[in-house]
Coordinates of C-alpha atoms in Angstrom, one line a residue:
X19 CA 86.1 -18.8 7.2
X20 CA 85.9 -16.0 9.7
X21 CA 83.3 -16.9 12.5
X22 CA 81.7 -13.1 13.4
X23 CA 79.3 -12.3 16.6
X24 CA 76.9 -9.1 15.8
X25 CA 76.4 -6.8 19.0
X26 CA 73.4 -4.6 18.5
X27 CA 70.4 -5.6 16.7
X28 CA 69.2 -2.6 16.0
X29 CA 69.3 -0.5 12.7
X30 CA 72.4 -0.9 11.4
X31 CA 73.8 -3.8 13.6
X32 CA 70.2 -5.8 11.6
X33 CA 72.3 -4.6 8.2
X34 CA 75.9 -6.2 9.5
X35 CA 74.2 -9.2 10.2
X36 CA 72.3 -9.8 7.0
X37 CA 75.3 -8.7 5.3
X38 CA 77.7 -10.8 7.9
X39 CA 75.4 -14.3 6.9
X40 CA 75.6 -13.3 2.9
X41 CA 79.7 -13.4 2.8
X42 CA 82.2 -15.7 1.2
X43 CA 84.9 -15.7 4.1
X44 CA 82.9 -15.4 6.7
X45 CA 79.9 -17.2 8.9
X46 CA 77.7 -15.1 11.2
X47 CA 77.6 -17.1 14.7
X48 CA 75.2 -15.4 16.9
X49 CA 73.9 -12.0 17.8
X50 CA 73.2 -10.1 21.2
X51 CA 71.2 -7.1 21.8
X52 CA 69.7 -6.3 25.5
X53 CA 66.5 -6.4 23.5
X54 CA 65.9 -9.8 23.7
X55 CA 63.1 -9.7 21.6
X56 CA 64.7 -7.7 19.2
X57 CA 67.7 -10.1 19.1
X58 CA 65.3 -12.7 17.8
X59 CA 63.5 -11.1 15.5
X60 CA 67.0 -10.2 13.7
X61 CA 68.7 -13.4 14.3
X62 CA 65.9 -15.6 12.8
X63 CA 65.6 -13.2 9.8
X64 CA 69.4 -13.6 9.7
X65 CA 69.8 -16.8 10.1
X66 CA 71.4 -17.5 13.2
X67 CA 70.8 -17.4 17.1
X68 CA 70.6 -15.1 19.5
X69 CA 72.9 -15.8 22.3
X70 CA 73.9 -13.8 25.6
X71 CA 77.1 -11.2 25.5
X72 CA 79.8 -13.5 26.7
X73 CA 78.2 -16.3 25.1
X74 CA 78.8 -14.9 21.6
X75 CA 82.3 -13.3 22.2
X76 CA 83.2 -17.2 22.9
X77 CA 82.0 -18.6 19.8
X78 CA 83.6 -16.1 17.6
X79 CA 86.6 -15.2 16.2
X80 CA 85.4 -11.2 16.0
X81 CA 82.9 -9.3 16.7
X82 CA 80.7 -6.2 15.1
X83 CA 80.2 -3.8 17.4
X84 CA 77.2 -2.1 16.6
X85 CA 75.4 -1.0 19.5
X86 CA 74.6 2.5 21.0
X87 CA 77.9 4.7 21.0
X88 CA 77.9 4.4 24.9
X89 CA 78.7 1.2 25.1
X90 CA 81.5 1.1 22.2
X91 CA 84.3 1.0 24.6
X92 CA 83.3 -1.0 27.0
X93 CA 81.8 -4.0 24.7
X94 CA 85.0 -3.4 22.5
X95 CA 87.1 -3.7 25.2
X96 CA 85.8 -7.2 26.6
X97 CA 85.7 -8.9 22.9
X98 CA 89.5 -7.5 22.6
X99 CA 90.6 -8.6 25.6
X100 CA 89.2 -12.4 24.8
X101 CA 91.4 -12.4 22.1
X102 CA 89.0 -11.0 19.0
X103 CA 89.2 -9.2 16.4
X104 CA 86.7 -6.0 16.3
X105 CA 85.0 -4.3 13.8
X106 CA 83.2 -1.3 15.8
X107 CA 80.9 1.3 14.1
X108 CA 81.9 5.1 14.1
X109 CA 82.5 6.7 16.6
X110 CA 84.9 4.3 17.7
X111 CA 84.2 5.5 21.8
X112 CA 83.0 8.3 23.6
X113 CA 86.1 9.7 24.5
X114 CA 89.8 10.5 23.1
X115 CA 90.8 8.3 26.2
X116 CA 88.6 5.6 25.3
X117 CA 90.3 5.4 21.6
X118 CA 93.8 5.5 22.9
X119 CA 92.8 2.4 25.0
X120 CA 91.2 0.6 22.4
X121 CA 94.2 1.0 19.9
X122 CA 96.8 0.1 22.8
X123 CA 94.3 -2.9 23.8
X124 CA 94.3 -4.1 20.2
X125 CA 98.0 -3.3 19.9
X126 CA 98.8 -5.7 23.2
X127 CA 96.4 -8.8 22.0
X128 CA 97.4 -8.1 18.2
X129 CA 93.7 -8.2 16.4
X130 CA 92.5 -6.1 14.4
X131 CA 90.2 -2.9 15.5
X132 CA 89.0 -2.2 12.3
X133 CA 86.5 1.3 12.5
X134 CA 83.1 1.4 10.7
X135 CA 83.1 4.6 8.4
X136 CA 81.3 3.5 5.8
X137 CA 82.1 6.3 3.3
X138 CA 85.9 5.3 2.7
X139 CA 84.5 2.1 1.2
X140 CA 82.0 3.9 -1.2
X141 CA 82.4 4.1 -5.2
X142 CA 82.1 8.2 -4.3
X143 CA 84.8 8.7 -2.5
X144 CA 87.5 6.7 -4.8
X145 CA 86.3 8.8 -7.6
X146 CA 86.4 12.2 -6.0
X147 CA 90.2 11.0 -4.5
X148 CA 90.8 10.5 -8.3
X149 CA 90.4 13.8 -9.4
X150 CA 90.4 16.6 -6.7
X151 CA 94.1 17.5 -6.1
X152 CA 95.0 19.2 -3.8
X153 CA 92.4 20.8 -1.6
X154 CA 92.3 24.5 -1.1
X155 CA 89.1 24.2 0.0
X156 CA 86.3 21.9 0.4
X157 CA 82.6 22.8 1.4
X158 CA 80.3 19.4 2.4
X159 CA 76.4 19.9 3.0
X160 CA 75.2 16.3 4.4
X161 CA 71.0 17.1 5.3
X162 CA 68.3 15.0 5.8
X163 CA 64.3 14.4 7.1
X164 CA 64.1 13.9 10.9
X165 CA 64.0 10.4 12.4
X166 CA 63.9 9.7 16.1
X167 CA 66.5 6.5 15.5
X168 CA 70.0 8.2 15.8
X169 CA 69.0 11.3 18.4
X170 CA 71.1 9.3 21.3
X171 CA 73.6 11.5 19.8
X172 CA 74.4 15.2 18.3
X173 CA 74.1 15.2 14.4
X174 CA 77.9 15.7 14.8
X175 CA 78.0 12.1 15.9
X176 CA 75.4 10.9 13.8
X177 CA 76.0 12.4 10.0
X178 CA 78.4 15.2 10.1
X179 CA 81.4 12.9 11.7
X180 CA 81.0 11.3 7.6
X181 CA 82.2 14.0 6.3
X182 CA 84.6 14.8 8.9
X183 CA 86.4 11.5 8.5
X184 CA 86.3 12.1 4.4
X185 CA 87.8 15.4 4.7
X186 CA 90.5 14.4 6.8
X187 CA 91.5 11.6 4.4
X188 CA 91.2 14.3 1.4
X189 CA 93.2 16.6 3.3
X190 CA 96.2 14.5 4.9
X191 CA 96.6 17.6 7.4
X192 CA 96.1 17.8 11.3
X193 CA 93.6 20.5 12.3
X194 CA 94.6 23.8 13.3
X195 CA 91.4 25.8 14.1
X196 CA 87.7 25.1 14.5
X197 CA 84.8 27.1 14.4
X198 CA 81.0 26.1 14.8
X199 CA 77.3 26.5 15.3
X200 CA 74.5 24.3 16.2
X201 CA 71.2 24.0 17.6
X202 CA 68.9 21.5 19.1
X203 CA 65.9 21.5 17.8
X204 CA 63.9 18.5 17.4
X205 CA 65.7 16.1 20.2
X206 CA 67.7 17.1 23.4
X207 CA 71.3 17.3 21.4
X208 CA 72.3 19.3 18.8
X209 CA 70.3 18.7 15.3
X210 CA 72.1 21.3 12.7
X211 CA 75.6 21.9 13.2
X212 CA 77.7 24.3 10.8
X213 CA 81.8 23.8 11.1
X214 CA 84.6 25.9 9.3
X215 CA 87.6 23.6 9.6
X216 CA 91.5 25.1 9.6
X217 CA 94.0 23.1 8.2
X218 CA 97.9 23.2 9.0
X219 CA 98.8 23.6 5.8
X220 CA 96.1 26.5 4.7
X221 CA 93.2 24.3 3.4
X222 CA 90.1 25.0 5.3
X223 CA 86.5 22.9 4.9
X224 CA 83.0 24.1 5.8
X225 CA 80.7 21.3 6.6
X226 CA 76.7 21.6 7.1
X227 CA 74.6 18.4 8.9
X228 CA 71.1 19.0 9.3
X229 CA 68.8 15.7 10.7
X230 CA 65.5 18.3 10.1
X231 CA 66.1 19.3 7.0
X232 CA 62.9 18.3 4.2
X233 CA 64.8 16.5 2.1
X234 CA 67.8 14.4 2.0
X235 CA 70.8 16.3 0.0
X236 CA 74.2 15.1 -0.2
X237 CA 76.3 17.0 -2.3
X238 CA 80.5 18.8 -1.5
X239 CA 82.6 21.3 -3.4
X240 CA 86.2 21.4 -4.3
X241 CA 88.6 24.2 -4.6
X242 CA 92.1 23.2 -5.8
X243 CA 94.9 24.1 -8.3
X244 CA 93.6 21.4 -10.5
X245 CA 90.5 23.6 -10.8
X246 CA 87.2 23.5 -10.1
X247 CA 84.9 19.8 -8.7
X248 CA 81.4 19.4 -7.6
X249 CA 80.3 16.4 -6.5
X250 CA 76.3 15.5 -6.3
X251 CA 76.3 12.2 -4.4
X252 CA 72.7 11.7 -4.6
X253 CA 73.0 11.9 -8.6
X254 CA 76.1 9.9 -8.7
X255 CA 78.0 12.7 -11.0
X256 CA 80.8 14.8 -10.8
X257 CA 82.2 17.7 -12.8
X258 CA 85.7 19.7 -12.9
X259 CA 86.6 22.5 -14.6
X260 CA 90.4 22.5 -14.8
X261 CA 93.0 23.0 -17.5
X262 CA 93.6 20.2 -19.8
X263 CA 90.5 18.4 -18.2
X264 CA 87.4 16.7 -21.1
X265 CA 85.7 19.3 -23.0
X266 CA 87.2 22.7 -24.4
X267 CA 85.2 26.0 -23.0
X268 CA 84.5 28.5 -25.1
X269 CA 86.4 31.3 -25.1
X270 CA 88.8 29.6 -22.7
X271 CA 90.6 27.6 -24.4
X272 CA 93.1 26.3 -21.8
X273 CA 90.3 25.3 -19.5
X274 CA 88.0 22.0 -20.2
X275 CA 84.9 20.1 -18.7
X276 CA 85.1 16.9 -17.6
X277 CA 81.4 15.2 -16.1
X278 CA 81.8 11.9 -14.9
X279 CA 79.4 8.9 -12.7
X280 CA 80.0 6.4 -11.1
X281 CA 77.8 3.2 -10.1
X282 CA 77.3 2.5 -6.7
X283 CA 78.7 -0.8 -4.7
X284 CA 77.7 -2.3 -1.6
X285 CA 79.9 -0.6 0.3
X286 CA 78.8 -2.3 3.8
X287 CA 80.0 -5.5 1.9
X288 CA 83.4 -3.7 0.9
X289 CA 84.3 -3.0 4.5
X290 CA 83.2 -6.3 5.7
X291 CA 85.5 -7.9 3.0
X292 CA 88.2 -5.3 4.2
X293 CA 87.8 -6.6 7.5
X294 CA 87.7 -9.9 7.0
X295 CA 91.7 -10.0 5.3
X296 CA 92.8 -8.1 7.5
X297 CA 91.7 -10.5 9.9
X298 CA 92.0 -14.0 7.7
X299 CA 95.5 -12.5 5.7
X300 CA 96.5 -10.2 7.9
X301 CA 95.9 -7.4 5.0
X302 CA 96.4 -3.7 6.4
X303 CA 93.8 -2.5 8.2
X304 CA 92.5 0.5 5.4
X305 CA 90.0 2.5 8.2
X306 CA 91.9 1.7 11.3
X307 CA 92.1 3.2 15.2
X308 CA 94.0 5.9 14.0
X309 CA 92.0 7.5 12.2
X310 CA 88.8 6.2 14.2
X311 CA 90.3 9.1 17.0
X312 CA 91.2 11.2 14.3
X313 CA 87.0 11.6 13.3
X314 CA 86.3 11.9 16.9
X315 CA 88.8 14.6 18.1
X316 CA 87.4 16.4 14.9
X317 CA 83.9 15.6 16.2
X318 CA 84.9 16.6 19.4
X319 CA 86.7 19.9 18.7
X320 CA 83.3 21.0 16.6
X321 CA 81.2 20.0 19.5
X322 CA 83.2 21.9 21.4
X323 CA 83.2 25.1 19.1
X324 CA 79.3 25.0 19.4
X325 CA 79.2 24.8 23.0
X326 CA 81.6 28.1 22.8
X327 CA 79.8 30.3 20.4
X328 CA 76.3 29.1 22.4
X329 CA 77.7 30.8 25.0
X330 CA 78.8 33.8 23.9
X331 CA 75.0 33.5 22.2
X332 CA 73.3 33.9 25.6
X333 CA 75.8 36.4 27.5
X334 CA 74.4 38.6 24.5
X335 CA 71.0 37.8 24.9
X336 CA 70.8 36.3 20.9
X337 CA 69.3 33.3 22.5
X338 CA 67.7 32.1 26.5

């Protein structure tokens, strides 16, 4: 059994506790948060006790990092260099600096840094991998209703780094080009972000976050040699139009239909299981600090992009 510390009580960190004191491998020791009020709400609902930072990192064997992104590398950094393992939600710092220090910190002590983006443990994202090809290109719209919890950070941080990390797994390519808009609108960062992503090898992705949108849509396009996929996450279904694919079109007889669903797991569960063989069997380590710096230079670069075309946006008098 894996004993495991949760830093952060708040939204999620409350979810990687509950889910923490529910596994087989593993037994949730503690949990901090600054809040200490907070802390006890969570810990009693959990199960456990809330104890002070250094208190916890002793009693574990790892720690979940989930507290505000701020603090990823410097809370990440302690645990590691007491010797445990760390399971830190995305992104995994603030910096491209902070990453490289983490991995090489992780690399020195040899425990795992295992990275928390959720979506590469979801029943979606297998069965889209299963199908897709080769990407020519991929367009992923990832919008929801405002809430306050979250505006810490740009919606790049926030939602559209999901789909960021998702395309880069898809794609297998390093980033060539990047070109964005955004807009803060409801908090002091930017809320709606819009990114056309060039790949090295040709494929290019447009990806839309919105955190004031009326409604919560989740939905991404393929285009690939294989044909044809659209993916409606919120639905749980997925169609392709290829050649030799399901259902024979009329009047194109080379060309078929497949539609296919898929039933959802608990995919905070999968990555905690994930995390605890890498740490218990020394299994690989599937979303790792590698690509945890890969999501946040991509992040980065479209934050960037924005910052650009905002500028050339007021030299023309578009916007104050």
């Amino acid at each position: 059994m894996l004993k495991v510390g949760v830093i952060g009580a708040g939204h999620f960190g409350r979810f990687h506790a509950l889910k923490t004191a529910a596994a087989e491998r593993a037994v949730l020791v503690g949990l901090h948060d600054p809040d200490a009020a907070r802390a006890e709400q969570v810990a009693v609902e959990a199960g456990c006790t809330a104890l002070g930072l250094d208190e916890l990192i002793a009693a574990a064997d790892a720690v979940i990092v989930a507290s505000p992104a701020d603090t990823h590398f410097s809370i990440a950094m302690r645990a590691l260099g007491a010797g445990r393992h760390v399971l830190i939600e995305k992104p995994i710092a603030a910096t491209l600096d902070e990453a490289d220090e983490l991995a090489a910190a992780a690399a020195v002590c040899g425990r795992v840094l295992q990275v928390g983006h959720l979506e590469r443990f979801s029943a979606a994202h297998g069965a889209v991998a299963a199908r897709m090809g080769r990407p020519l290109y991929i367009e992923a719209v990832r919008v929801a209703p405002f809430k306050p919890r979250g505006t810490d950070v740009s919606v790049i941080l926030d939602l559209m780094i999901h789909d960021l990390d998702l395309v880069l797994a898809l794609v297998g390519q390093t980033i060539e080009s990047v070109d964005a808009v955004g807009a803060a609108v409801a908090s002091a960062h930017d809320d709606i972000a819009n990114a056309r992503v060039h790949f090295a090898d040709g494929c290019v992705a447009t990806i839309t976050a919105s955190r004031i949108s009326l409604k919560t849509e989740r939905k991404m396009r393929i285009f690939s040699e294989a044909g044809y996929l659209t993916v409606d996450f919120a639905a749980k279904k997925l169609t392709l139009i290829g050649r030799d694919r399901g259902m024979k079109l009329p009047g194109f007889e080379e060309f078929g239909l497949e539609t296919a669903s898929w039933e959802d797991h608990d995919a905070l569960a999968a990555e905690h299981a994930a995390f605890h063989a890498a740490c218990l069997d020394g299994a690989p380590v599937l979303v790792g600090a590698a690509a945890g710096r890969l999501a946040l230079e991509a992040a980065i670069a479209v934050s960037r992009s924005i910052a650009a075309s905002r500028a050339r946006a007021v030299a023309s008098g578009l916007i104050r």
